[in-house]
């Protein structure tokens, strides 16, 4: 993976897919097929008017985290309280964002997900290797909504007329990749607790 001096800047991302843990999960999945000449720096999900607010939110979040580090040296109890309040605000913001754009029942799908890509079932044979996609995922229970550009690498038709579509992320913000990594890790912890 390429490093970047700017946090949350998209990076071209096509690592070896087997390097990542994969999970089978049910997530909200929105997909837009991109034309071959579509630039990879746009937002395919009509959220451009919110980008400045999102950037300000990320900046404020970084400020809180950096100040908490120095506060932790002096007052652990107060640091814990502020971390809890910050987490509560983050959760409230995600709930409000999700309520503004609720997913329909057909948008929830069983997928195989990793930091490197995802595979999903399509009821129509609309996808072909090499197709470029914009993908937005809603990861419960946190309701994170990471976005990525992906490339279809394999399509396996089935007897029902649909297909299993395998993709790899070709461009993803580092923050979105980290959200997926945290989701995968939490999913694994929850599965171990069920055993």
mmCIF file with all atom_site columns, C-alpha atoms in Angstrom, residues 86-179:
data_model
loop_
_atom_site.group_PDB
_atom_site.id
_atom_site.type_symbol
_atom_site.label_atom_id
_atom_site.label_alt_id
_atom_site.label_comp_id
_atom_site.label_asym_id
_atom_site.label_entity_id
_atom_site.label_seq_id
_atom_site.pdbx_PDB_ins_code
_atom_site.Cartn_x
_atom_site.Cartn_y
_atom_site.Cartn_z
_atom_site.occupancy
_atom_site.B_iso_or_equiv
_atom_site.pdbx_formal_charge
_atom_site.auth_seq_id
_atom_site.auth_comp_id
_atom_site.auth_asym_id
_atom_site.auth_atom_id
_atom_site.pdbx_PDB_model_num
ATOM 1  C CA . UNK A 1 86  ? -16.805 11.407  21.723  1.00 0.00 ? 86  UNK A CA 1
ATOM 2  C CA . UNK A 1 87  ? -17.884 7.856   20.875  1.00 0.00 ? 87  UNK A CA 1
ATOM 3  C CA . UNK A 1 88  ? -21.480 8.714   21.735  1.00 0.00 ? 88  UNK A CA 1
ATOM 4  C CA . UNK A 1 89  ? -21.383 11.735  19.401  1.00 0.00 ? 89  UNK A CA 1
ATOM 5  C CA . UNK A 1 90  ? -19.868 9.611   16.614  1.00 0.00 ? 90  UNK A CA 1
ATOM 6  C CA . UNK A 1 91  ? -22.629 7.028   17.002  1.00 0.00 ? 91  UNK A CA 1
ATOM 7  C CA . UNK A 1 92  ? -25.327 9.706   17.006  1.00 0.00 ? 92  UNK A CA 1
ATOM 8  C CA . UNK A 1 93  ? -23.855 11.247  13.838  1.00 0.00 ? 93  UNK A CA 1
ATOM 9  C CA . UNK A 1 94  ? -23.879 7.848   12.089  1.00 0.00 ? 94  UNK A CA 1
ATOM 10 C CA . UNK A 1 95  ? -27.478 7.182   13.138  1.00 0.00 ? 95  UNK A CA 1
ATOM 11 C CA . UNK A 1 96  ? -28.584 10.599  11.875  1.00 0.00 ? 96  UNK A CA 1
ATOM 12 C CA . UNK A 1 97  ? -26.776 10.095  8.566   1.00 0.00 ? 97  UNK A CA 1
ATOM 13 C CA . UNK A 1 98  ? -28.286 6.648   8.158   1.00 0.00 ? 98  UNK A CA 1
ATOM 14 C CA . UNK A 1 99  ? -31.808 7.904   8.902   1.00 0.00 ? 99  UNK A CA 1
ATOM 15 C CA . UNK A 1 100 ? -31.414 10.568  6.214   1.00 0.00 ? 100 UNK A CA 1
ATOM 16 C CA . UNK A 1 101 ? -30.589 7.920   3.613   1.00 0.00 ? 101 UNK A CA 1
ATOM 17 C CA . UNK A 1 102 ? -32.116 4.630   4.795   1.00 0.00 ? 102 UNK A CA 1
ATOM 18 C CA . UNK A 1 103 ? -31.336 1.500   2.853   1.00 0.00 ? 103 UNK A CA 1
ATOM 19 C CA . UNK A 1 104 ? -34.174 -0.518  1.404   1.00 0.00 ? 104 UNK A CA 1
ATOM 20 C CA . UNK A 1 105 ? -34.454 -4.219  2.335   1.00 0.00 ? 105 UNK A CA 1
ATOM 21 C CA . UNK A 1 106 ? -33.045 -5.259  -1.064  1.00 0.00 ? 106 UNK A CA 1
ATOM 22 C CA . UNK A 1 107 ? -29.901 -3.194  -0.373  1.00 0.00 ? 107 UNK A CA 1
ATOM 23 C CA . UNK A 1 108 ? -28.859 -5.574  2.450   1.00 0.00 ? 108 UNK A CA 1
ATOM 24 C CA . UNK A 1 109 ? -26.815 -8.463  1.100   1.00 0.00 ? 109 UNK A CA 1
ATOM 25 C CA . UNK A 1 110 ? -24.715 -11.378 2.252   1.00 0.00 ? 110 UNK A CA 1
ATOM 26 C CA . UNK A 1 111 ? -21.158 -10.647 1.150   1.00 0.00 ? 111 UNK A CA 1
ATOM 27 C CA . UNK A 1 112 ? -17.616 -11.809 1.651   1.00 0.00 ? 112 UNK A CA 1
ATOM 28 C CA . UNK A 1 113 ? -15.670 -8.763  2.817   1.00 0.00 ? 113 UNK A CA 1
ATOM 29 C CA . UNK A 1 114 ? -12.022 -7.937  3.429   1.00 0.00 ? 114 UNK A CA 1
ATOM 30 C CA . UNK A 1 115 ? -9.817  -4.854  3.307   1.00 0.00 ? 115 UNK A CA 1
ATOM 31 C CA . UNK A 1 116 ? -8.874  -5.849  -0.224  1.00 0.00 ? 116 UNK A CA 1
ATOM 32 C CA . UNK A 1 117 ? -12.332 -6.212  -1.744  1.00 0.00 ? 117 UNK A CA 1
ATOM 33 C CA . UNK A 1 118 ? -15.673 -7.937  -1.564  1.00 0.00 ? 118 UNK A CA 1
ATOM 34 C CA . UNK A 1 119 ? -17.801 -10.479 -3.353  1.00 0.00 ? 119 UNK A CA 1
ATOM 35 C CA . UNK A 1 120 ? -21.570 -10.339 -3.629  1.00 0.00 ? 120 UNK A CA 1
ATOM 36 C CA . UNK A 1 121 ? -24.455 -12.069 -5.379  1.00 0.00 ? 121 UNK A CA 1
ATOM 37 C CA . UNK A 1 122 ? -26.114 -10.370 -8.322  1.00 0.00 ? 122 UNK A CA 1
ATOM 38 C CA . UNK A 1 123 ? -29.536 -11.588 -9.465  1.00 0.00 ? 123 UNK A CA 1
ATOM 39 C CA . UNK A 1 124 ? -28.692 -10.579 -13.042 1.00 0.00 ? 124 UNK A CA 1
ATOM 40 C CA . UNK A 1 125 ? -25.578 -11.288 -15.109 1.00 0.00 ? 125 UNK A CA 1
ATOM 41 C CA . UNK A 1 126 ? -24.869 -7.555  -15.406 1.00 0.00 ? 126 UNK A CA 1
ATOM 42 C CA . UNK A 1 127 ? -21.207 -7.644  -14.393 1.00 0.00 ? 127 UNK A CA 1
ATOM 43 C CA . UNK A 1 128 ? -18.102 -8.627  -16.353 1.00 0.00 ? 128 UNK A CA 1
ATOM 44 C CA . UNK A 1 129 ? -14.420 -8.916  -15.429 1.00 0.00 ? 129 UNK A CA 1
ATOM 45 C CA . UNK A 1 130 ? -12.791 -5.518  -15.760 1.00 0.00 ? 130 UNK A CA 1
ATOM 46 C CA . UNK A 1 131 ? -15.944 -3.527  -14.947 1.00 0.00 ? 131 UNK A CA 1
ATOM 47 C CA . UNK A 1 132 ? -15.297 -0.570  -12.666 1.00 0.00 ? 132 UNK A CA 1
ATOM 48 C CA . UNK A 1 133 ? -17.662 0.051   -9.749  1.00 0.00 ? 133 UNK A CA 1
ATOM 49 C CA . UNK A 1 134 ? -18.278 2.655   -7.084  1.00 0.00 ? 134 UNK A CA 1
ATOM 50 C CA . UNK A 1 135 ? -19.213 0.843   -3.881  1.00 0.00 ? 135 UNK A CA 1
ATOM 51 C CA . UNK A 1 136 ? -20.697 2.174   -0.649  1.00 0.00 ? 136 UNK A CA 1
ATOM 52 C CA . UNK A 1 137 ? -21.088 -0.236  2.253   1.00 0.00 ? 137 UNK A CA 1
ATOM 53 C CA . UNK A 1 138 ? -23.089 0.177   5.458   1.00 0.00 ? 138 UNK A CA 1
ATOM 54 C CA . UNK A 1 139 ? -21.454 -1.917  8.169   1.00 0.00 ? 139 UNK A CA 1
ATOM 55 C CA . UNK A 1 140 ? -23.677 -2.802  11.126  1.00 0.00 ? 140 UNK A CA 1
ATOM 56 C CA . UNK A 1 141 ? -23.909 -2.357  14.025  1.00 0.00 ? 141 UNK A CA 1
ATOM 57 C CA . UNK A 1 142 ? -21.683 0.753   13.872  1.00 0.00 ? 142 UNK A CA 1
ATOM 58 C CA . UNK A 1 143 ? -23.314 1.965   10.604  1.00 0.00 ? 143 UNK A CA 1
ATOM 59 C CA . UNK A 1 144 ? -19.966 3.048   9.180   1.00 0.00 ? 144 UNK A CA 1
ATOM 60 C CA . UNK A 1 145 ? -20.293 3.803   5.467   1.00 0.00 ? 145 UNK A CA 1
ATOM 61 C CA . UNK A 1 146 ? -16.947 3.255   3.776   1.00 0.00 ? 146 UNK A CA 1
ATOM 62 C CA . UNK A 1 147 ? -16.759 3.888   0.038   1.00 0.00 ? 147 UNK A CA 1
ATOM 63 C CA . UNK A 1 148 ? -14.363 2.563   -2.566  1.00 0.00 ? 148 UNK A CA 1
ATOM 64 C CA . UNK A 1 149 ? -13.799 2.135   -6.252  1.00 0.00 ? 149 UNK A CA 1
ATOM 65 C CA . UNK A 1 150 ? -13.547 -1.515  -7.186  1.00 0.00 ? 150 UNK A CA 1
ATOM 66 C CA . UNK A 1 151 ? -12.742 -3.622  -10.221 1.00 0.00 ? 151 UNK A CA 1
ATOM 67 C CA . UNK A 1 152 ? -14.585 -6.840  -11.048 1.00 0.00 ? 152 UNK A CA 1
ATOM 68 C CA . UNK A 1 153 ? -12.031 -9.646  -11.211 1.00 0.00 ? 153 UNK A CA 1
ATOM 69 C CA . UNK A 1 154 ? -14.266 -12.731 -11.516 1.00 0.00 ? 154 UNK A CA 1
ATOM 70 C CA . UNK A 1 155 ? -17.907 -13.527 -12.223 1.00 0.00 ? 155 UNK A CA 1
ATOM 71 C CA . UNK A 1 156 ? -19.284 -16.997 -11.468 1.00 0.00 ? 156 UNK A CA 1
ATOM 72 C CA . UNK A 1 157 ? -22.758 -17.565 -13.006 1.00 0.00 ? 157 UNK A CA 1
ATOM 73 C CA . UNK A 1 158 ? -25.154 -19.849 -11.164 1.00 0.00 ? 158 UNK A CA 1
ATOM 74 C CA . UNK A 1 159 ? -28.156 -21.920 -12.183 1.00 0.00 ? 159 UNK A CA 1
ATOM 75 C CA . UNK A 1 160 ? -30.676 -19.235 -11.129 1.00 0.00 ? 160 UNK A CA 1
ATOM 76 C CA . UNK A 1 161 ? -29.486 -16.816 -13.819 1.00 0.00 ? 161 UNK A CA 1
ATOM 77 C CA . UNK A 1 162 ? -27.530 -14.688 -11.360 1.00 0.00 ? 162 UNK A CA 1
ATOM 78 C CA . UNK A 1 163 ? -23.851 -14.641 -10.538 1.00 0.00 ? 163 UNK A CA 1
ATOM 79 C CA . UNK A 1 164 ? -21.353 -14.341 -7.699  1.00 0.00 ? 164 UNK A CA 1
ATOM 80 C CA . UNK A 1 165 ? -19.255 -11.242 -8.418  1.00 0.00 ? 165 UNK A CA 1
ATOM 81 C CA . UNK A 1 166 ? -15.739 -10.957 -6.974  1.00 0.00 ? 166 UNK A CA 1
ATOM 82 C CA . UNK A 1 167 ? -14.128 -7.517  -6.800  1.00 0.00 ? 167 UNK A CA 1
ATOM 83 C CA . UNK A 1 168 ? -10.967 -5.914  -5.506  1.00 0.00 ? 168 UNK A CA 1
ATOM 84 C CA . UNK A 1 169 ? -10.710 -2.358  -4.269  1.00 0.00 ? 169 UNK A CA 1
ATOM 85 C CA . UNK A 1 170 ? -8.738  -0.288  -6.749  1.00 0.00 ? 170 UNK A CA 1
ATOM 86 C CA . UNK A 1 171 ? -9.007  3.019   -4.885  1.00 0.00 ? 171 UNK A CA 1
ATOM 87 C CA . UNK A 1 172 ? -10.029 3.577   -1.264  1.00 0.00 ? 172 UNK A CA 1
ATOM 88 C CA . UNK A 1 173 ? -9.449  6.258   1.362   1.00 0.00 ? 173 UNK A CA 1
ATOM 89 C CA . UNK A 1 174 ? -7.195  5.109   4.155   1.00 0.00 ? 174 UNK A CA 1
ATOM 90 C CA . UNK A 1 175 ? -9.906  6.019   6.694   1.00 0.00 ? 175 UNK A CA 1
ATOM 91 C CA . UNK A 1 176 ? -12.459 3.868   4.843   1.00 0.00 ? 176 UNK A CA 1
ATOM 92 C CA . UNK A 1 177 ? -9.993  0.976   4.684   1.00 0.00 ? 177 UNK A CA 1
ATOM 93 C CA . UNK A 1 178 ? -9.439  1.294   8.437   1.00 0.00 ? 178 UNK A CA 1
ATOM 94 C CA . UNK A 1 179 ? -13.214 1.222   9.046   1.00 0.00 ? 179 UNK A CA 1
#
